[in-house]
PDB file of C-alpha atoms in Angstrom:
ATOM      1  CA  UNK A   1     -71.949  26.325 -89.341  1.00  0.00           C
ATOM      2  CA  UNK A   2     -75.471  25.291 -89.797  1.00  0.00           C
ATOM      3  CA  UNK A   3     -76.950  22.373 -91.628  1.00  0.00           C
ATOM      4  CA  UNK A   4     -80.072  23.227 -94.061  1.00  0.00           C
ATOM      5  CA  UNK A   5     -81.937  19.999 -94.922  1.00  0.00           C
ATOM      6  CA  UNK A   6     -83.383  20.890 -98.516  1.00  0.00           C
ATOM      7  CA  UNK A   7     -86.190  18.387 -99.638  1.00  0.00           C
ATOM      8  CA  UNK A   8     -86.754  18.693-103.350  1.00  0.00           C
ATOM      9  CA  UNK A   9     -90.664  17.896-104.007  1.00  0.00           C
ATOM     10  CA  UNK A  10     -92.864  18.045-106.811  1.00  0.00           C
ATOM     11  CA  UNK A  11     -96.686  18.992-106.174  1.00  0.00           C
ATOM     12  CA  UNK A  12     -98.255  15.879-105.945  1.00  0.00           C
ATOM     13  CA  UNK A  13    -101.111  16.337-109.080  1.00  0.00           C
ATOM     14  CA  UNK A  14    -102.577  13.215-110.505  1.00  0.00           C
ATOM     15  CA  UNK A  15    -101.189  11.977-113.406  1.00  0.00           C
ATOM     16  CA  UNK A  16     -97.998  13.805-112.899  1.00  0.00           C
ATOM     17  CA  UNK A  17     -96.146  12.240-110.148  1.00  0.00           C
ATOM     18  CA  UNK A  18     -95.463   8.434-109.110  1.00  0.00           C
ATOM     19  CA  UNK A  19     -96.355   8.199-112.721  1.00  0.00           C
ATOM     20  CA  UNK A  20     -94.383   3.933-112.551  1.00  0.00           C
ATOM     21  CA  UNK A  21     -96.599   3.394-109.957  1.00  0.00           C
ATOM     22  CA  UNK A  22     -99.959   4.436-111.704  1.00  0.00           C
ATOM     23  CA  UNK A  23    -100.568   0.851-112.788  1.00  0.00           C
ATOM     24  CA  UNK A  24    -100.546  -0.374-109.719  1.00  0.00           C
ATOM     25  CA  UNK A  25    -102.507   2.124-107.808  1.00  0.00           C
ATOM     26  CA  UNK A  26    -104.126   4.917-110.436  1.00  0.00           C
ATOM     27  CA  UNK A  27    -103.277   8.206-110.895  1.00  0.00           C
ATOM     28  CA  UNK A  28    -105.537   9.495-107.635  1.00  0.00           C
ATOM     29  CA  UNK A  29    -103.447   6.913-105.647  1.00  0.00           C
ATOM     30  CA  UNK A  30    -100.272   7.624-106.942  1.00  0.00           C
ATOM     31  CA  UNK A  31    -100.693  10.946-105.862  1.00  0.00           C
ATOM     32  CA  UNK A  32    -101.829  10.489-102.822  1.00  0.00           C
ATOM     33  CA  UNK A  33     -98.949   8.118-102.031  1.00  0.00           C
ATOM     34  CA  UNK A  34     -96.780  11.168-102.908  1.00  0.00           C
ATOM     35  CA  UNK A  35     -98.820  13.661-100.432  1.00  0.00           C
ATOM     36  CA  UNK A  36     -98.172  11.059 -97.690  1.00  0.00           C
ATOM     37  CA  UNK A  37     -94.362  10.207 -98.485  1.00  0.00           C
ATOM     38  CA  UNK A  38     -93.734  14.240 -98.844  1.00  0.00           C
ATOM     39  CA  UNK A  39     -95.741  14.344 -95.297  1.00  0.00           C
ATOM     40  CA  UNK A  40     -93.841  11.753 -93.516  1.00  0.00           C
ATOM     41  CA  UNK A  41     -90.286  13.702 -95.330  1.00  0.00           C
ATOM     42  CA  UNK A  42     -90.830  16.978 -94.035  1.00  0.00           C
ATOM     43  CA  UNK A  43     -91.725  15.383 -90.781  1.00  0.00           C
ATOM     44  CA  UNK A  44     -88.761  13.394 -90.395  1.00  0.00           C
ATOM     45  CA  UNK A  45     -86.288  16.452 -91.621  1.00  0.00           C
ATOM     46  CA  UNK A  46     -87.957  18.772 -89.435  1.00  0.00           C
ATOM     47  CA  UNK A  47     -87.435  16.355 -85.886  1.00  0.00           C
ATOM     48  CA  UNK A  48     -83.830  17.209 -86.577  1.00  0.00           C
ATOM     49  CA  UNK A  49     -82.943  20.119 -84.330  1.00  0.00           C
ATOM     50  CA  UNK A  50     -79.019  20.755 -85.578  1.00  0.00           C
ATOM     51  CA  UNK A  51     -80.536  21.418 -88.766  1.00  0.00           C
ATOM     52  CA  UNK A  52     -83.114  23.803 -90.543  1.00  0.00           C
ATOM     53  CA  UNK A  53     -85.326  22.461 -93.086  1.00  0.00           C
ATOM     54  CA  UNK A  54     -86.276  23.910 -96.738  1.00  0.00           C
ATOM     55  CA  UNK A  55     -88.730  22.456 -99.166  1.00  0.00           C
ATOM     56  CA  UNK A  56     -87.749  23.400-102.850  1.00  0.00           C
ATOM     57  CA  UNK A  57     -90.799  22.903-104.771  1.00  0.00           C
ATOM     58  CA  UNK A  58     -91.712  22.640-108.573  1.00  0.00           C
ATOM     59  CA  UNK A  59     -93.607  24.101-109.780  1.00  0.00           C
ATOM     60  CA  UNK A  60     -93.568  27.414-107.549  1.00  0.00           C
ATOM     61  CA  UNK A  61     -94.882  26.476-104.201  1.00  0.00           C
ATOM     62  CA  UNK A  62     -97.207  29.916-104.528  1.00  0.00           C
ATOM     63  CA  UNK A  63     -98.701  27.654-107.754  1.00  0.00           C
ATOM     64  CA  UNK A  64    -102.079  26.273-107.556  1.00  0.00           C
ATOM     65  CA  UNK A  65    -101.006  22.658-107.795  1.00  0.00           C
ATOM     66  CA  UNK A  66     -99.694  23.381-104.338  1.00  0.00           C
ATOM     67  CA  UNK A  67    -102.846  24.750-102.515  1.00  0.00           C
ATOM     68  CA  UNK A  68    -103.329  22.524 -99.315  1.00  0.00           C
ATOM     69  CA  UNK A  69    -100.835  20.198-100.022  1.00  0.00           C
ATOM     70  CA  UNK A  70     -97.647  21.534 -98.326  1.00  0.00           C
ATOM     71  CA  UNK A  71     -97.008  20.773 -94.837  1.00  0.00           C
ATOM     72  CA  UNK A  72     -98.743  23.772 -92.821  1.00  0.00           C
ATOM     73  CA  UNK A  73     -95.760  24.263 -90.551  1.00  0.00           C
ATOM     74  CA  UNK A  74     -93.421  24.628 -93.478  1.00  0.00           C
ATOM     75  CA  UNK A  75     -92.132  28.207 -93.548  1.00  0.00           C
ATOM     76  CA  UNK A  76     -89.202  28.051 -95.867  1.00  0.00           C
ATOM     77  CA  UNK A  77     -90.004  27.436 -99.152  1.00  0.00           C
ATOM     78  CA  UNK A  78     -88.316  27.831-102.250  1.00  0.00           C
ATOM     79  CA  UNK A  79     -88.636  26.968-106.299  1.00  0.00           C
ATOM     80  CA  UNK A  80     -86.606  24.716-108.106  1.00  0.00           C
ATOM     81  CA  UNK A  81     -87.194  27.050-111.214  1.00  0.00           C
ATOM     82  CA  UNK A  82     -85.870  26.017-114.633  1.00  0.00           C
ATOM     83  CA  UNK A  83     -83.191  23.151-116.580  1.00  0.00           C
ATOM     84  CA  UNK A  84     -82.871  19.490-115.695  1.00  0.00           C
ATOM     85  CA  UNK A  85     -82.401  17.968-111.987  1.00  0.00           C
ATOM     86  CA  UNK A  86     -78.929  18.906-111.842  1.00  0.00           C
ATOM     87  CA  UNK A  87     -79.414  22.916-112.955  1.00  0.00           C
ATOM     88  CA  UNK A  88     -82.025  22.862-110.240  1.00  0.00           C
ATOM     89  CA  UNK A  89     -79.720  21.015-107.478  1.00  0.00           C
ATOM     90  CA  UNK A  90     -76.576  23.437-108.584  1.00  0.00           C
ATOM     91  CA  UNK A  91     -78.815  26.351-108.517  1.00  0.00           C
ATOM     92  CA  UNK A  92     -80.100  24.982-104.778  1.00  0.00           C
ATOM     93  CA  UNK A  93     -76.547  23.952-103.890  1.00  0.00           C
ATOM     94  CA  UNK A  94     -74.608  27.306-104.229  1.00  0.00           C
ATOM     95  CA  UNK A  95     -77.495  29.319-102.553  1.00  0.00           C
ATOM     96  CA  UNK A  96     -77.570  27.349 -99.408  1.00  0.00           C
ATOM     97  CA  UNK A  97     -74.128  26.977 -99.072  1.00  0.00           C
ATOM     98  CA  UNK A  98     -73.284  30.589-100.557  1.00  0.00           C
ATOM     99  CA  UNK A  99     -75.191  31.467 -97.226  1.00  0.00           C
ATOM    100  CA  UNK A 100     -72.832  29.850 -95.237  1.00  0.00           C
ATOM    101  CA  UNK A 101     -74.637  26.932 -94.465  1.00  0.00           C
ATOM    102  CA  UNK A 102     -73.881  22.921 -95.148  1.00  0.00           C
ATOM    103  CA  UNK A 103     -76.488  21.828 -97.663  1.00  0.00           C
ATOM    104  CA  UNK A 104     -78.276  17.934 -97.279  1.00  0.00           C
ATOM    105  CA  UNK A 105     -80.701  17.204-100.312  1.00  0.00           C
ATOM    106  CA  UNK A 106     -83.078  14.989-100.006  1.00  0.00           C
ATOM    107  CA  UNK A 107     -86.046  13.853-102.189  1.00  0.00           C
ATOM    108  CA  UNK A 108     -89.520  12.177-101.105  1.00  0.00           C
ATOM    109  CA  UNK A 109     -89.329   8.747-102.716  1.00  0.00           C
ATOM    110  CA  UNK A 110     -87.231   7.111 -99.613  1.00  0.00           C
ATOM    111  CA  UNK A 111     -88.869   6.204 -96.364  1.00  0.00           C
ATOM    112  CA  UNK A 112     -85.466   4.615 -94.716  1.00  0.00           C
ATOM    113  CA  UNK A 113     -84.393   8.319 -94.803  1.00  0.00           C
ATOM    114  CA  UNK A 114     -85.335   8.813 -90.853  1.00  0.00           C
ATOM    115  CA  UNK A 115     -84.950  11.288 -88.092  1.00  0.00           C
ATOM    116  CA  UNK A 116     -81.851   8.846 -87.547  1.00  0.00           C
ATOM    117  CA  UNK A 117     -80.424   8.756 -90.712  1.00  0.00           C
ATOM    118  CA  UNK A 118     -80.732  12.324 -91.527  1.00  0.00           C
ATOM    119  CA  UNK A 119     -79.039  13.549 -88.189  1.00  0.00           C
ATOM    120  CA  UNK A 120     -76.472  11.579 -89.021  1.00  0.00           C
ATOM    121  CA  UNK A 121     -75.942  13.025 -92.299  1.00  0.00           C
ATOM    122  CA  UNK A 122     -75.408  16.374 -90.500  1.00  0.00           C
ATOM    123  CA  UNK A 123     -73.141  15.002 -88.221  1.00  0.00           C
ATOM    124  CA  UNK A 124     -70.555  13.466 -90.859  1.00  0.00           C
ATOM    125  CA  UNK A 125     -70.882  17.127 -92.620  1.00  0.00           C
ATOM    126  CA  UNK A 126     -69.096  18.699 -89.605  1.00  0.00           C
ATOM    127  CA  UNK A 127     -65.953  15.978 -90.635  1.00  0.00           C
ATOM    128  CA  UNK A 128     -66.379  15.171 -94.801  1.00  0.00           C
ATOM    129  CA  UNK A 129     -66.896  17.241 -97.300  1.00  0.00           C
ATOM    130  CA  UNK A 130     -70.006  15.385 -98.923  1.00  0.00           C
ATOM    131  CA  UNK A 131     -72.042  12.427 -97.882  1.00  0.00           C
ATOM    132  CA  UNK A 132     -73.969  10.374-100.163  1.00  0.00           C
ATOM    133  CA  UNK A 133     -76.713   7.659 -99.683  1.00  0.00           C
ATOM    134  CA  UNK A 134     -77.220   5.642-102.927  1.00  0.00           C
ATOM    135  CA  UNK A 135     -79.701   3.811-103.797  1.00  0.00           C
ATOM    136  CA  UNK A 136     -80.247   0.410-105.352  1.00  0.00           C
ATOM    137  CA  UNK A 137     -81.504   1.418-108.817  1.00  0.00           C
ATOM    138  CA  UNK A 138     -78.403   3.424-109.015  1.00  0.00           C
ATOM    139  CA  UNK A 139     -79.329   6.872-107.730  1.00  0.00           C
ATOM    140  CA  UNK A 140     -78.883   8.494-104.800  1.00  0.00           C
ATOM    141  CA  UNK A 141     -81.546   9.750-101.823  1.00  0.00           C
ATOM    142  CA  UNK A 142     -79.540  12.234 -99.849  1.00  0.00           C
ATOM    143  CA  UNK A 143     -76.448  13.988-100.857  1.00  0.00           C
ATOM    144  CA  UNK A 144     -74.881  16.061 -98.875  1.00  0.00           C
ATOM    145  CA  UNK A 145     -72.099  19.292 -99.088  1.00  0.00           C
ATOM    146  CA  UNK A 146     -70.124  21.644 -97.011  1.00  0.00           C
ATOM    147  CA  UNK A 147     -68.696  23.006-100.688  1.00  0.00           C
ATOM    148  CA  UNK A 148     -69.958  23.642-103.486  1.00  0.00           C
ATOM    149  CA  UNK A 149     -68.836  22.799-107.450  1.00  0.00           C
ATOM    150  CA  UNK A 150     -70.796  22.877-110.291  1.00  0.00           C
ATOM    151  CA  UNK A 151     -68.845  19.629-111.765  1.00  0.00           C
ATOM    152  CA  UNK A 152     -70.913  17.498-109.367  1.00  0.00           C
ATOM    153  CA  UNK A 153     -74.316  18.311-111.641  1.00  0.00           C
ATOM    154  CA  UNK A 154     -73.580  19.325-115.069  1.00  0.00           C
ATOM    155  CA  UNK A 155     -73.346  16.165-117.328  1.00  0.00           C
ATOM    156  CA  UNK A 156     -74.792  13.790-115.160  1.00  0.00           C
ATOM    157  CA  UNK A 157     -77.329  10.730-116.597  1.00  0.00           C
ATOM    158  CA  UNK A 158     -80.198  11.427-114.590  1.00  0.00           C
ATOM    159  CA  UNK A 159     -82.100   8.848-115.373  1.00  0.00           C
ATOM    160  CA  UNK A 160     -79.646   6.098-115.743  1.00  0.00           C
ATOM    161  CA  UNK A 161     -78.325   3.547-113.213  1.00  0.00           C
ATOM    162  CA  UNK A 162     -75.153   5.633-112.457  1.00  0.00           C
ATOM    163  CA  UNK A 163     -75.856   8.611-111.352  1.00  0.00           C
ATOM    164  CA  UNK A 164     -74.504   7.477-107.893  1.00  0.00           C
ATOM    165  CA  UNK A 165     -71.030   6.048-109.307  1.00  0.00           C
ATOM    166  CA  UNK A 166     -70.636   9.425-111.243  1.00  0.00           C
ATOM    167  CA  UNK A 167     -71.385  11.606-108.598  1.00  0.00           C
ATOM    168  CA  UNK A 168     -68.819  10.015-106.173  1.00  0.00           C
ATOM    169  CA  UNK A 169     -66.012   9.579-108.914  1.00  0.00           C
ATOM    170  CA  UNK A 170     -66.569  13.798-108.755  1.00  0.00           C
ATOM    171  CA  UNK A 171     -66.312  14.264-105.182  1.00  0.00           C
ATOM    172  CA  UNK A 172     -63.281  12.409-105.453  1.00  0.00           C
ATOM    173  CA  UNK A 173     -62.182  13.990-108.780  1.00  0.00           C
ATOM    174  CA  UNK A 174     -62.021  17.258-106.624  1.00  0.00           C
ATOM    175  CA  UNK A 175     -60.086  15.723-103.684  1.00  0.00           C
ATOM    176  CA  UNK A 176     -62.966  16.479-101.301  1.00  0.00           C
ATOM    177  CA  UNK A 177     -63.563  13.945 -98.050  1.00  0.00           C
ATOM    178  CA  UNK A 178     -66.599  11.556 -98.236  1.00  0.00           C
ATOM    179  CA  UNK A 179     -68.575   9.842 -96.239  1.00  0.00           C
ATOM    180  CA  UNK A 180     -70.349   6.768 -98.071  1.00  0.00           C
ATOM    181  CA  UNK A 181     -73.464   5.874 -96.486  1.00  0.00           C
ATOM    182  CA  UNK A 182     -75.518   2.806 -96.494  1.00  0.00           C
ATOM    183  CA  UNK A 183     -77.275   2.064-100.054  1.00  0.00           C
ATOM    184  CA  UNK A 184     -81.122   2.396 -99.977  1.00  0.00           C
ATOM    185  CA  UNK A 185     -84.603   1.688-101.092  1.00  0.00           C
ATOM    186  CA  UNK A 186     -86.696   4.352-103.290  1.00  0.00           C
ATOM    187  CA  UNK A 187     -90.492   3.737-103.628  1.00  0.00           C
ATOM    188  CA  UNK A 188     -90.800   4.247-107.690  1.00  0.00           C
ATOM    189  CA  UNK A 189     -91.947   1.104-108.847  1.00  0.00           C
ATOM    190  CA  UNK A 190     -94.894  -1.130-108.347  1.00  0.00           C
ATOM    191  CA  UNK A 191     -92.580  -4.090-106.518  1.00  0.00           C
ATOM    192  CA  UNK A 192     -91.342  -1.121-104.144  1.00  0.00           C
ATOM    193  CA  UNK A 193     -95.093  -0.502-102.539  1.00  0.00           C
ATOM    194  CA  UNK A 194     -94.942  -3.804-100.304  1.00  0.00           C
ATOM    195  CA  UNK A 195     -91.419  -2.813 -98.670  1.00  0.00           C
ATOM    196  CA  UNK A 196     -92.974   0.616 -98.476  1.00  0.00           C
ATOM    197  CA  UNK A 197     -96.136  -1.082 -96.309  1.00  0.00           C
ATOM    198  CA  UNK A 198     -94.008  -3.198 -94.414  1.00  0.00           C
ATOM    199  CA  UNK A 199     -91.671  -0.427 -93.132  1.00  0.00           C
ATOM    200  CA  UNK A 200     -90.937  -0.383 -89.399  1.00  0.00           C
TER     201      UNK A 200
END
């Protein structure tokens, strides 16, 4: 069964992404932080041969917001289309995996998600149902599925601190195997930029 990385990214305008971190670095830098960290995501996804990688864009990546900022070698591309993050990650979810294909989602905020990391992901999706990689405010940065069920998006907080803790009381609602994976870093807010600088 093959593995489909899909990297949910949002064009990187001024004033509409990295909006936390405008006050540290302005709406022109804020976006351009979010070019570079979508960049150095697609380039990480795509080193990993046992899987294909997908970026799901909002708004549609044929949308002028997009022209010249999506990786050149990207050649599947997708939009997230309408409803809140998880309407857009079920919608995503039973495509990829109606196509007979595992499904890891990923975002752009978190630089520890490596060519290491990643591949690993894959590899626990040949043995667990899911994998997840929380993060520390609470969310998570990669969740991955060999199944799908709409019960792991509908109903979620998205923007609270548990989205993480919800989600895996789910997976384990439906009986399904996970594999927990190590809690990381997102670069949202102004305190996150030096970790971001110092990373390996």
């Amino acid at each position: 069964m093959q593995t489909r990385i899909v990297i949910f990214a949002k064009a990187p305008v001024p004033g509409q992404v990295k909006t936390r971190l405008i006050p540290a670095l302005g709406e022109e830098g804020a976006a351009n932080l979010a070019q570079r960290m979508l960049t150095d995501t697609y380039r990480a996804a795509s080193s990993v041969l046992i899987a294909e990688t997908e970026i799901c864009a909002t708004p549609s990546p044929a949308a002028p917001e997009w022209k010249g900022k999506l990786p050149p070698q990207a050649k599947r591309l997708s939009e997230q289309g309408d409803g809140d993050l998880g309407e857009r990650l079920a919608r995503a979810a039973e495509r990829v995996v109606s196509d007979d294909e595992r499904v890891v989602f990923i975002g752009t905020d978190c630089p520890q998600l490596d060519e290491r990391r990643l591949k690993q992901a894959c590899w626990e999706l040949e043995t667990h149902d899911a994998v997840i990689h929380p993060t520390f405010d609470g969310g998570y940065a990669l969740l991955g599925l060999n199944r799908f069920d709409p019960s792991l998006f509908s109903g979620i907080g998205w923007s609270g601190p548990d989205v993480a803790r919800e989600t895996i009381g789910r997976v384990r609602a439906l009986g399904w195997s996970l594999h927990l994976g190590a809690t990381l870093r997102d670069i949202d807010e102004p305190e996150d930029l030096a970790f971001y600088e110092a990373r390996g």
